[in-house]
Amino acid sequence: MNILILGSGGREHAFAWKFKQSKLCEKLYVSPGNAGTISLAENIILNGFEEIGNFCINNSIGLVIVGPEEPLVNGIVDYFYNTETLKQIPIVGPTKAGALLEGSKEFSKGFMEQYHIPTAKAFKANKHNKNEALEYIKTMDLPIVVKADGLAAGKGVVICKSYKEAETELIDMLDHAKFGEAGNKVLLEEFLDGIELSVFVLTDGKHYHILPTAKDYKRIGDGDTGPNTGGMGAVSPVTFADAVFMQKVEEQIVKSSIAGLLNEGIDYKGFLFVGIMNVNGNPYVIEYNCRMGDPETEVVLPRLENDLVELMLATHHQKLQEHTIIERSGFCTTVVLTSGGYPGNYDKEKTITGLQNVVNAIPFHAGTSIKNETLQTSGGRVIAVSAFGNDLTDALAKSYKAAAAIEFEGKYYRKDIGQDLMLVQ
Ligand code: AMP
Ligand code: GLY
């Protein structure tokens, strides 16, 4: 069958790489894709749901995968379901109502409270209860987490070390549109002290499977310092997420989340990404995302031995119970090479060389393009190099060797991916 992937990052390159291994995959398209997806698929520019829908009809697309959150939050899945000529086409991703779990932190907090899913205590602030919110801040322990409600490109969370800072952030978001409309509502949240991991659930709305766990490294600097990024590297599996911990995750979080969605009448066929904080061995939900993570996908999909096309079709047809997830043993790690300046203003159009010297690793392209037949950088996160190993040390050595082999002006990467997990292997 012909398959269309929407998106342009390392996550989408990893999907393309995995789909290409399926006997069910005929022609593969990625919109818009990057220089890496060109070797596996046809890159195509499609603007807007209508153009995407028409493309699917004209090219006999039998499966659509939506990589990033934005089209989901904007209702691409509803558009397919509600359009006569498109409703038969399997599209993986939640409807707009389901994507609200990522699109609105207030909604997701309310959802967790209603279904007794462990999460940080929070006050829901807006312009009308601002004074009450300012009073509430005074009752909180430090640090205080201030979160803009809507999508803010990963920047809408501020961890405040003083009451003054929390008050200023709240007022900046509510009154001065610091994050635009995303900050019309704000959560004031208790700080959870622990270690984070990403749990990915694939659900068809009735059944679910938990995919391999991953840990992402979000800050730009070694030792988790400096500003937040989209993610600087990832490791799978997560050493501390042992059977006892994962049983708690499944019982306390996954089951209630899927049951809650069903109870709300939300049609959710896709990936549910649960960002979890492990606080002294107990899991708390930090956030939900309605898609796979990036760069986590670049370590999760390589560890999945199943035919991903089969799993995607089973998701659409609500037949996930007929499958079991088969995880490759050992570790997979990825190190993200970024452009100088990222996550602030970064350089572009720098020539990339050395890919032919990458051995024992998979370079998943993110911000790359081809201009005048030359491979060059076009985004902040440029390439994620993934590698397998029997243990973490082995996988990381291969990822880092590949990271050193690829060259472009201003190349930067974290040197400590996975180090925090070494002790608990
Ligand atoms: P989010 O956009 O909700 O994923 O938040 C971004 C990052 O802020 C998370 O990955 C956490 O590292 C941190 N964070 C968010 N909420 C909390 C919390 N309640 N306690 C501690 N850290 C948090
Ligand atoms: N790596 C975190 C995310 O995809 O949101």
Tab-separated table of C-alpha atoms and ligand atoms in Angstrom:
chain	number	residue	atom	x	y	z
A	1	MET	CA	0.000	0.000	0.000
A	2	ASN	CA	0.997	3.623	-0.438
A	3	ILE	CA	1.742	5.532	2.739
A	4	LEU	CA	1.894	9.245	3.529
A	5	ILE	CA	3.837	10.600	6.521
A	6	LEU	CA	3.236	14.210	7.542
A	7	GLY	CA	6.163	16.071	9.096
A	8	SER	CA	9.799	16.948	8.511
A	9	GLY	CA	11.876	15.911	11.511
A	10	GLY	CA	14.005	13.053	12.737
A	11	ARG	CA	10.822	11.424	14.008
A	12	GLU	CA	9.369	11.333	10.508
A	13	HIS	CA	12.627	10.016	9.020
A	14	ALA	CA	12.515	7.240	11.625
A	15	PHE	CA	8.898	6.424	10.671
A	16	ALA	CA	9.900	6.301	7.001
A	17	TRP	CA	12.863	4.042	7.821
A	18	LYS	CA	10.646	1.676	9.797
A	19	PHE	CA	7.802	1.605	7.251
A	20	LYS	CA	10.265	0.815	4.464
A	21	GLN	CA	11.065	-2.459	6.257
A	22	SER	CA	7.454	-3.613	5.968
A	23	LYS	CA	6.390	-5.922	3.186
A	24	LEU	CA	3.121	-3.985	3.117
A	25	CYS	CA	4.775	-0.699	2.178
A	26	GLU	CA	4.783	0.133	-1.515
A	27	LYS	CA	5.175	3.800	-2.342
A	28	LEU	CA	6.115	6.069	0.552
A	29	TYR	CA	5.582	9.831	0.600
A	30	VAL	CA	6.683	12.350	3.229
A	31	SER	CA	5.297	15.878	3.395
A	32	PRO	CA	7.386	17.976	3.516
A	33	GLY	CA	10.174	15.584	4.616
A	34	ASN	CA	13.893	16.395	4.645
A	35	ALA	CA	17.093	15.403	2.867
A	36	GLY	CA	17.125	12.085	4.720
A	37	THR	CA	13.640	10.999	3.738
A	38	ILE	CA	14.474	11.503	0.037
A	39	SER	CA	16.448	8.270	0.026
A	40	LEU	CA	13.418	6.296	1.259
A	41	ALA	CA	10.412	8.215	0.004
A	42	GLU	CA	9.179	10.926	-2.283
A	43	ASN	CA	9.094	14.295	-0.568
A	44	ILE	CA	6.064	16.351	-1.432
A	45	ILE	CA	4.855	19.789	-0.387
A	46	LEU	CA	1.195	19.813	0.668
A	47	ASN	CA	-0.460	22.862	2.180
A	48	GLY	CA	-3.633	22.506	4.198
A	49	PHE	CA	-6.002	19.634	4.870
A	50	GLU	CA	-7.743	19.866	1.490
A	51	GLU	CA	-4.510	19.486	-0.446
A	52	ILE	CA	-3.505	16.588	1.786
A	53	GLY	CA	-6.897	14.919	1.287
A	54	ASN	CA	-6.798	15.349	-2.489
A	55	PHE	CA	-3.269	13.977	-2.612
A	56	CYS	CA	-4.402	10.885	-0.702
A	57	ILE	CA	-7.235	10.224	-3.141
A	58	ASN	CA	-5.135	10.855	-6.246
A	59	ASN	CA	-2.270	8.662	-5.054
A	60	SER	CA	-4.273	5.780	-3.568
A	61	ILE	CA	-2.869	6.380	-0.085
A	62	GLY	CA	-3.784	3.490	2.229
A	63	LEU	CA	-2.302	4.890	5.445
A	64	VAL	CA	-1.580	8.369	6.793
A	65	ILE	CA	0.643	9.030	9.806
A	66	VAL	CA	0.631	12.457	11.401
A	67	GLY	CA	4.013	13.149	13.007
A	68	PRO	CA	3.705	16.547	14.752
A	69	GLU	CA	0.981	17.803	17.095
A	70	GLU	CA	-0.103	20.863	15.192
A	71	PRO	CA	-2.228	19.247	12.458
A	72	LEU	CA	-3.779	16.993	15.129
A	73	VAL	CA	-4.652	19.904	17.396
A	74	ASN	CA	-6.080	21.657	14.321
A	75	GLY	CA	-8.305	18.673	13.557
A	76	ILE	CA	-6.790	16.845	10.588
A	77	VAL	CA	-8.184	13.516	11.796
A	78	ASP	CA	-11.702	14.998	12.162
A	79	TYR	CA	-11.340	16.370	8.629
A	80	PHE	CA	-10.626	12.878	7.294
A	81	TYR	CA	-13.434	11.270	9.333
A	82	ASN	CA	-15.948	13.898	8.211
A	83	THR	CA	-15.086	13.903	4.522
A	84	GLU	CA	-16.988	11.279	2.523
A	85	THR	CA	-14.110	10.523	0.153
A	86	LEU	CA	-11.511	10.293	2.937
A	87	LYS	CA	-13.264	8.536	5.798
A	88	GLN	CA	-12.149	5.076	4.628
A	89	ILE	CA	-8.471	6.013	4.637
A	90	PRO	CA	-6.719	4.827	7.794
A	91	ILE	CA	-5.202	7.876	9.484
A	92	VAL	CA	-3.269	7.406	12.717
A	93	GLY	CA	-3.681	10.164	15.269
A	94	PRO	CA	-6.365	11.365	17.671
A	95	THR	CA	-9.254	13.631	16.801
A	96	LYS	CA	-9.120	17.279	17.838
A	97	ALA	CA	-10.824	16.453	21.143
A	98	GLY	CA	-8.116	13.897	21.959
A	99	ALA	CA	-5.302	16.182	20.832
A	100	LEU	CA	-6.518	18.649	23.440
A	101	LEU	CA	-4.640	16.504	25.961
A	102	GLU	CA	-1.566	18.181	24.466
A	103	GLY	CA	-3.208	21.346	23.144
A	104	SER	CA	-4.527	22.489	26.527
A	105	LYS	CA	-2.706	21.913	29.791
A	106	GLU	CA	-5.824	23.032	31.656
A	107	PHE	CA	-7.894	20.391	29.897
A	108	SER	CA	-5.332	17.663	30.529
A	109	LYS	CA	-5.027	18.648	34.198
A	110	GLY	CA	-8.809	18.467	34.565
A	111	PHE	CA	-8.803	15.085	32.808
A	112	MET	CA	-6.152	13.703	35.169
A	113	GLU	CA	-8.005	15.007	38.202
A	114	GLN	CA	-11.277	13.513	37.040
A	115	TYR	CA	-9.788	10.075	36.390
A	116	HIS	CA	-7.549	10.080	39.496
A	117	ILE	CA	-4.338	9.924	37.490
A	118	PRO	CA	-1.340	10.916	39.645
A	119	THR	CA	-0.083	14.375	38.674
A	120	ALA	CA	1.201	17.571	40.288
A	121	LYS	CA	-1.387	19.608	42.197
A	122	ALA	CA	-2.334	22.714	40.245
A	123	PHE	CA	-4.373	25.926	40.312
A	124	LYS	CA	-6.099	26.906	37.062
A	125	ALA	CA	-5.577	30.644	36.593
A	126	ASN	CA	-7.085	33.061	34.096
A	127	LYS	CA	-7.792	36.788	33.775
A	128	HIS	CA	-10.932	36.535	35.944
A	129	ASN	CA	-9.406	34.813	38.964
A	130	LYS	CA	-5.995	36.527	38.788
A	131	ASN	CA	-6.172	37.929	42.319
A	132	GLU	CA	-7.091	34.544	43.724
A	133	ALA	CA	-4.196	33.063	41.727
A	134	LEU	CA	-1.763	35.606	43.196
A	135	GLU	CA	-2.974	34.668	46.672
A	136	TYR	CA	-2.618	30.964	45.833
A	137	ILE	CA	1.033	31.492	44.840
A	138	LYS	CA	1.756	32.617	48.410
A	139	THR	CA	0.539	29.273	49.738
A	140	MET	CA	2.782	27.201	47.457
A	141	ASP	CA	6.178	25.661	48.172
A	142	LEU	CA	9.135	26.784	46.039
A	143	PRO	CA	9.999	26.261	43.257
A	144	ILE	CA	6.698	26.977	41.518
A	145	VAL	CA	5.944	25.732	38.022
A	146	VAL	CA	4.058	28.257	35.860
A	147	LYS	CA	2.633	26.805	32.645
A	148	ALA	CA	0.921	28.468	29.706
A	149	ASP	CA	-2.174	26.483	28.743
A	150	GLY	CA	-1.713	26.198	24.988
A	151	LEU	CA	1.009	25.157	22.553
A	152	ALA	CA	4.029	27.423	23.011
A	153	ALA	CA	6.685	25.560	21.018
A	154	GLY	CA	7.972	23.847	24.162
A	155	LYS	CA	8.719	27.176	25.854
A	156	GLY	CA	5.547	27.711	27.879
A	157	VAL	CA	6.808	26.175	31.139
A	158	VAL	CA	8.752	28.319	33.582
A	159	ILE	CA	10.164	26.959	36.825
A	160	CYS	CA	10.219	29.862	39.281
A	161	LYS	CA	12.600	29.911	42.218
A	162	SER	CA	10.914	32.807	44.036
A	163	TYR	CA	7.385	34.036	44.730
A	164	LYS	CA	8.193	37.294	42.952
A	165	GLU	CA	9.284	35.430	39.810
A	166	ALA	CA	6.118	33.299	39.839
A	167	GLU	CA	3.928	36.409	40.183
A	168	THR	CA	5.763	38.164	37.347
A	169	GLU	CA	5.474	35.126	35.063
A	170	LEU	CA	1.769	34.789	35.795
A	171	ILE	CA	1.136	38.451	35.020
A	172	ASP	CA	3.351	38.379	31.906
A	173	MET	CA	1.408	35.413	30.558
A	174	LEU	CA	-2.094	36.597	31.473
A	175	ASP	CA	-1.801	40.348	30.923
A	176	HIS	CA	1.102	40.827	28.537
A	177	ALA	CA	0.548	37.821	26.260
A	178	LYS	CA	4.089	36.525	26.826
A	179	PHE	CA	3.130	33.348	24.956
A	180	GLY	CA	0.312	34.889	22.933
A	181	GLU	CA	-3.063	33.200	23.221
A	182	ALA	CA	-1.389	30.099	24.657
A	183	GLY	CA	-1.081	32.046	27.920
A	184	ASN	CA	-4.709	33.166	28.231
A	185	LYS	CA	-4.995	30.432	30.821
A	186	VAL	CA	-2.149	29.433	33.118
A	187	LEU	CA	-1.484	26.537	35.470
A	188	LEU	CA	0.306	27.150	38.759
A	189	GLU	CA	1.747	23.791	39.530
A	190	GLU	CA	3.537	22.064	42.366
A	191	PHE	CA	7.155	21.154	41.482
A	192	LEU	CA	7.816	17.436	41.220
A	193	ASP	CA	11.325	16.438	42.203
A	194	GLY	CA	12.438	13.331	40.374
A	195	ILE	CA	13.731	11.864	37.128
A	196	GLU	CA	11.726	12.002	33.913
A	197	LEU	CA	10.937	9.418	31.285
A	198	SER	CA	8.715	9.153	28.242
A	199	VAL	CA	6.153	6.380	28.022
A	200	PHE	CA	4.514	5.800	24.638
A	201	VAL	CA	1.154	4.138	24.387
A	202	LEU	CA	-0.334	3.004	21.096
A	203	THR	CA	-4.107	2.811	21.371
A	204	ASP	CA	-6.980	2.054	19.032
A	205	GLY	CA	-9.413	3.644	21.465
A	206	LYS	CA	-10.293	0.334	23.133
A	207	HIS	CA	-7.051	-1.601	23.420
A	208	TYR	CA	-3.534	-0.397	23.983
A	209	HIS	CA	0.088	-1.442	23.992
A	210	ILE	CA	2.960	0.175	25.822
A	211	LEU	CA	5.931	0.689	23.502
A	212	PRO	CA	9.595	0.635	24.586
A	213	THR	CA	10.334	3.342	27.176
A	214	ALA	CA	12.708	6.210	26.432
A	215	LYS	CA	14.447	9.045	28.186
A	216	ASP	CA	14.898	12.372	26.487
A	217	TYR	CA	17.522	15.034	27.296
A	218	LYS	CA	15.761	18.373	26.913
A	219	ARG	CA	18.270	21.013	27.997
A	220	ILE	CA	20.925	22.339	25.638
A	221	GLY	CA	23.858	21.901	28.020
A	222	ASP	CA	25.614	18.958	29.635
A	223	GLY	CA	24.345	18.143	33.108
A	224	ASP	CA	20.848	19.375	32.158
A	225	THR	CA	21.815	23.035	32.082
A	226	GLY	CA	20.724	25.976	29.923
A	227	PRO	CA	17.507	26.512	27.990
A	228	ASN	CA	15.048	23.840	26.925
A	229	THR	CA	15.257	22.427	23.405
A	230	GLY	CA	13.145	20.014	21.405
A	231	GLY	CA	15.415	17.258	22.738
A	232	MET	CA	19.176	16.695	22.473
A	233	GLY	CA	19.336	12.929	22.670
A	234	ALA	CA	17.496	9.862	23.883
A	235	VAL	CA	18.008	6.406	25.297
A	236	SER	CA	15.808	3.295	25.234
A	237	PRO	CA	15.068	1.416	27.426
A	238	VAL	CA	15.127	3.501	30.605
A	239	THR	CA	17.135	1.592	33.179
A	240	PHE	CA	15.122	2.692	36.210
A	241	ALA	CA	11.784	1.845	34.563
A	242	ASP	CA	11.831	-1.711	35.834
A	243	ALA	CA	8.870	-4.117	35.931
A	244	VAL	CA	7.641	-2.829	39.300
A	245	PHE	CA	7.717	0.799	38.178
A	246	MET	CA	6.115	0.031	34.802
A	247	GLN	CA	3.350	-1.913	36.510
A	248	LYS	CA	2.528	1.238	38.484
A	249	VAL	CA	2.614	3.268	35.270
A	250	GLU	CA	0.224	0.852	33.592
A	251	GLU	CA	-2.166	0.452	36.532
A	252	GLN	CA	-2.245	4.049	37.746
A	253	ILE	CA	-1.790	5.972	34.513
A	254	VAL	CA	-2.210	4.087	31.246
A	255	LYS	CA	-5.372	2.131	32.065
A	256	SER	CA	-7.126	5.168	33.552
A	257	SER	CA	-6.080	7.380	30.644
A	258	ILE	CA	-7.472	5.011	28.020
A	259	ALA	CA	-10.627	4.389	30.072
A	260	GLY	CA	-11.027	8.153	30.575
A	261	LEU	CA	-10.796	8.860	26.849
A	262	LEU	CA	-13.387	6.169	26.171
A	263	ASN	CA	-15.648	7.530	28.882
A	264	GLU	CA	-15.380	11.047	27.460
A	265	GLY	CA	-16.418	9.702	24.059
A	266	ILE	CA	-13.098	10.834	22.567
A	267	ASP	CA	-12.061	8.958	19.445
A	268	TYR	CA	-8.379	8.322	20.045
A	269	LYS	CA	-6.575	6.093	17.596
A	270	GLY	CA	-2.911	6.862	17.753
A	271	PHE	CA	0.071	7.475	19.969
A	272	LEU	CA	-0.356	8.818	23.471
A	273	PHE	CA	2.961	10.104	24.802
A	274	VAL	CA	2.963	10.355	28.573
A	275	GLY	CA	5.735	12.456	30.097
A	276	ILE	CA	6.271	10.965	33.536
A	277	MET	CA	8.253	12.019	36.597
A	278	ASN	CA	9.524	9.204	38.779
A	279	VAL	CA	9.304	10.596	42.313
A	280	ASN	CA	10.828	8.113	44.734
A	281	GLY	CA	9.620	5.167	42.673
A	282	ASN	CA	6.132	6.540	42.060
A	283	PRO	CA	5.020	7.823	38.637
A	284	TYR	CA	3.335	11.237	38.152
A	285	VAL	CA	2.174	12.613	34.816
A	286	ILE	CA	3.989	15.826	33.830
A	287	GLU	CA	2.218	16.148	30.503
A	288	TYR	CA	0.469	14.295	27.726
A	289	ASN	CA	1.379	14.644	24.073
A	290	CYS	CA	-0.826	13.364	21.287
A	291	ARG	CA	2.006	12.040	19.110
A	292	MET	CA	5.374	10.323	19.288
A	293	GLY	CA	8.324	12.184	20.790
A	294	ASP	CA	11.297	13.533	18.918
A	295	PRO	CA	14.086	12.367	19.405
A	296	GLU	CA	12.523	9.460	21.353
A	297	THR	CA	11.064	7.964	18.146
A	298	GLU	CA	14.619	7.585	16.866
A	299	VAL	CA	15.345	5.105	19.679
A	300	VAL	CA	11.884	3.577	20.185
A	301	LEU	CA	11.159	2.513	16.583
A	302	PRO	CA	14.569	0.867	16.072
A	303	ARG	CA	13.808	-1.268	19.154
A	304	LEU	CA	10.400	-2.311	17.884
A	305	GLU	CA	10.550	-5.626	16.079
A	306	ASN	CA	6.926	-5.567	14.917
A	307	ASP	CA	5.857	-4.637	11.420
A	308	LEU	CA	4.826	-1.024	12.058
A	309	VAL	CA	2.468	-0.871	9.081
A	310	GLU	CA	0.554	-3.829	10.512
A	311	LEU	CA	0.375	-2.104	13.903
A	312	MET	CA	-0.864	1.134	12.334
A	313	LEU	CA	-3.599	-0.660	10.404
A	314	ALA	CA	-4.625	-2.578	13.531
A	315	THR	CA	-4.856	0.772	15.321
A	316	HIS	CA	-7.260	2.075	12.719
A	317	HIS	CA	-9.355	-1.108	12.668
A	318	GLN	CA	-9.415	-1.378	16.488
A	319	LYS	CA	-7.646	-4.722	16.396
A	320	LEU	CA	-4.579	-3.991	18.484
A	321	GLN	CA	-5.473	-6.850	20.822
A	322	GLU	CA	-4.445	-9.231	18.029
A	323	HIS	CA	-0.843	-8.071	18.295
A	324	THR	CA	1.865	-8.196	20.923
A	325	ILE	CA	4.760	-5.782	21.067
A	326	ILE	CA	8.136	-7.341	20.448
A	327	GLU	CA	11.050	-5.333	21.803
A	328	ARG	CA	14.586	-5.813	20.578
A	329	SER	CA	16.826	-6.494	23.561
A	330	GLY	CA	19.823	-4.314	24.375
A	331	PHE	CA	19.904	-0.532	24.061
A	332	CYS	CA	19.373	2.095	21.425
A	333	THR	CA	20.734	5.610	21.883
A	334	THR	CA	20.592	8.755	19.811
A	335	VAL	CA	22.657	11.940	19.916
A	336	VAL	CA	21.273	15.048	18.248
A	337	LEU	CA	23.641	17.300	16.301
A	338	THR	CA	22.447	20.901	16.377
A	339	SER	CA	23.290	24.136	14.575
A	340	GLY	CA	25.322	26.844	16.297
A	341	GLY	CA	23.021	29.163	18.267
A	342	TYR	CA	20.188	26.651	18.779
A	343	PRO	CA	17.743	26.848	20.611
A	344	GLY	CA	18.042	30.597	19.982
A	345	ASN	CA	18.663	32.002	16.504
A	346	TYR	CA	20.754	29.478	14.658
A	347	ASP	CA	22.831	29.206	11.511
A	348	LYS	CA	21.404	27.658	8.365
A	349	GLU	CA	22.700	26.494	5.000
A	350	LYS	CA	25.934	25.060	6.357
A	351	THR	CA	27.353	22.248	4.245
A	352	ILE	CA	27.192	18.816	5.910
A	353	THR	CA	29.958	16.295	5.202
A	354	GLY	CA	31.185	13.002	6.570
A	355	LEU	CA	27.977	10.953	6.431
A	356	GLN	CA	29.770	8.320	4.352
A	357	ASN	CA	32.014	7.707	7.376
A	358	VAL	CA	29.111	6.799	9.651
A	359	VAL	CA	29.255	3.095	10.438
A	360	ASN	CA	27.209	1.068	12.912
A	361	ALA	CA	24.758	3.946	13.373
A	362	ILE	CA	21.667	5.295	11.655
A	363	PRO	CA	21.683	9.004	10.865
A	364	PHE	CA	18.092	10.218	11.099
A	365	HIS	CA	17.873	13.606	9.419
A	366	ALA	CA	15.930	16.449	11.016
A	367	GLY	CA	16.853	19.938	9.740
A	368	THR	CA	18.585	19.060	6.470
A	369	SER	CA	17.966	19.948	2.855
A	370	ILE	CA	19.668	19.581	-0.471
A	371	LYS	CA	20.602	22.723	-2.370
A	372	ASN	CA	22.652	22.690	-5.572
A	373	GLU	CA	23.174	18.975	-4.986
A	374	THR	CA	24.833	19.740	-1.646
A	375	LEU	CA	23.562	18.483	1.705
A	376	GLN	CA	23.140	21.384	4.102
A	377	THR	CA	21.598	22.369	7.401
A	378	SER	CA	18.127	23.889	7.422
A	379	GLY	CA	17.018	23.597	11.046
A	380	GLY	CA	18.189	23.843	14.647
A	381	ARG	CA	18.250	20.117	15.175
A	382	VAL	CA	20.128	18.751	12.174
A	383	ILE	CA	20.707	14.991	12.500
A	384	ALA	CA	20.054	12.434	15.248
A	385	VAL	CA	22.502	9.529	15.156
A	386	SER	CA	21.012	6.351	16.565
A	387	ALA	CA	22.897	3.192	17.412
A	388	PHE	CA	22.287	-0.188	19.005
A	389	GLY	CA	24.390	-1.804	21.674
A	390	ASN	CA	24.245	-4.795	23.952
A	391	ASP	CA	24.609	-2.347	26.790
A	392	LEU	CA	24.322	1.404	27.158
A	393	THR	CA	28.078	2.009	26.950
A	394	ASP	CA	28.300	0.139	23.668
A	395	ALA	CA	25.338	1.957	22.071
A	396	LEU	CA	26.567	5.370	23.217
A	397	ALA	CA	30.090	4.733	21.915
A	398	LYS	CA	28.644	4.052	18.450
A	399	SER	CA	26.330	7.097	18.524
A	400	TYR	CA	29.204	9.337	19.618
A	401	LYS	CA	31.583	7.958	17.003
A	402	ALA	CA	29.014	8.796	14.343
A	403	ALA	CA	28.376	12.223	15.882
A	404	ALA	CA	32.098	12.991	15.571
A	405	ALA	CA	32.252	11.762	11.984
A	406	ILE	CA	29.582	14.143	10.684
A	407	GLU	CA	30.810	17.686	10.132
A	408	PHE	CA	29.249	21.087	9.599
A	409	GLU	CA	30.235	24.545	10.743
A	410	GLY	CA	28.876	25.302	14.209
A	411	LYS	CA	28.036	21.657	15.009
A	412	TYR	CA	27.153	21.160	18.667
A	413	TYR	CA	25.992	18.153	20.669
A	414	ARG	CA	25.685	17.142	24.284
A	415	LYS	CA	28.457	14.884	25.520
A	416	ASP	CA	26.543	13.342	28.426
A	417	ILE	CA	23.564	11.582	26.873
A	418	GLY	CA	22.722	8.486	28.939
A	419	GLN	CA	25.350	9.166	31.610
A	420	ASP	CA	22.736	9.537	34.359
A	421	LEU	CA	21.430	6.042	33.562
A	422	MET	CA	24.801	4.308	33.619
A	423	LEU	CA	24.753	3.555	37.319
A	424	VAL	CA	21.457	1.700	37.232
A	425	GLN	CA	22.044	-0.584	34.224
B	1	AMP	P1	6.101	20.358	29.577
B	1	AMP	O1	6.088	21.344	28.443
B	1	AMP	O2	4.831	20.275	30.354
B	1	AMP	O3	6.680	19.044	29.151
B	1	AMP	O4	7.214	20.882	30.596
B	1	AMP	C1	8.531	21.075	30.176
B	1	AMP	C2	9.473	20.555	31.232
B	1	AMP	O5	9.288	21.267	32.442
B	1	AMP	C3	9.219	19.105	31.595
B	1	AMP	O6	9.843	18.239	30.713
B	1	AMP	C4	9.793	19.052	32.986
B	1	AMP	O7	11.178	18.887	32.934
B	1	AMP	C5	9.488	20.411	33.540
B	1	AMP	N1	8.261	20.350	34.356
B	1	AMP	C6	6.999	20.550	33.950
B	1	AMP	N2	6.133	20.420	34.957
B	1	AMP	C7	6.865	20.149	36.052
B	1	AMP	C8	6.551	19.909	37.429
B	1	AMP	N3	5.311	19.965	37.889
B	1	AMP	N4	7.578	19.641	38.266
B	1	AMP	C9	8.836	19.606	37.825
B	1	AMP	N5	9.197	19.834	36.558
B	1	AMP	C10	8.235	20.102	35.666
B	2	GLY	N1	11.169	15.055	23.001
B	2	GLY	C1	10.015	15.623	23.561
B	2	GLY	C2	8.934	15.871	22.616
B	2	GLY	O1	8.890	15.337	21.534
B	2	GLY	O2	8.022	16.622	22.969
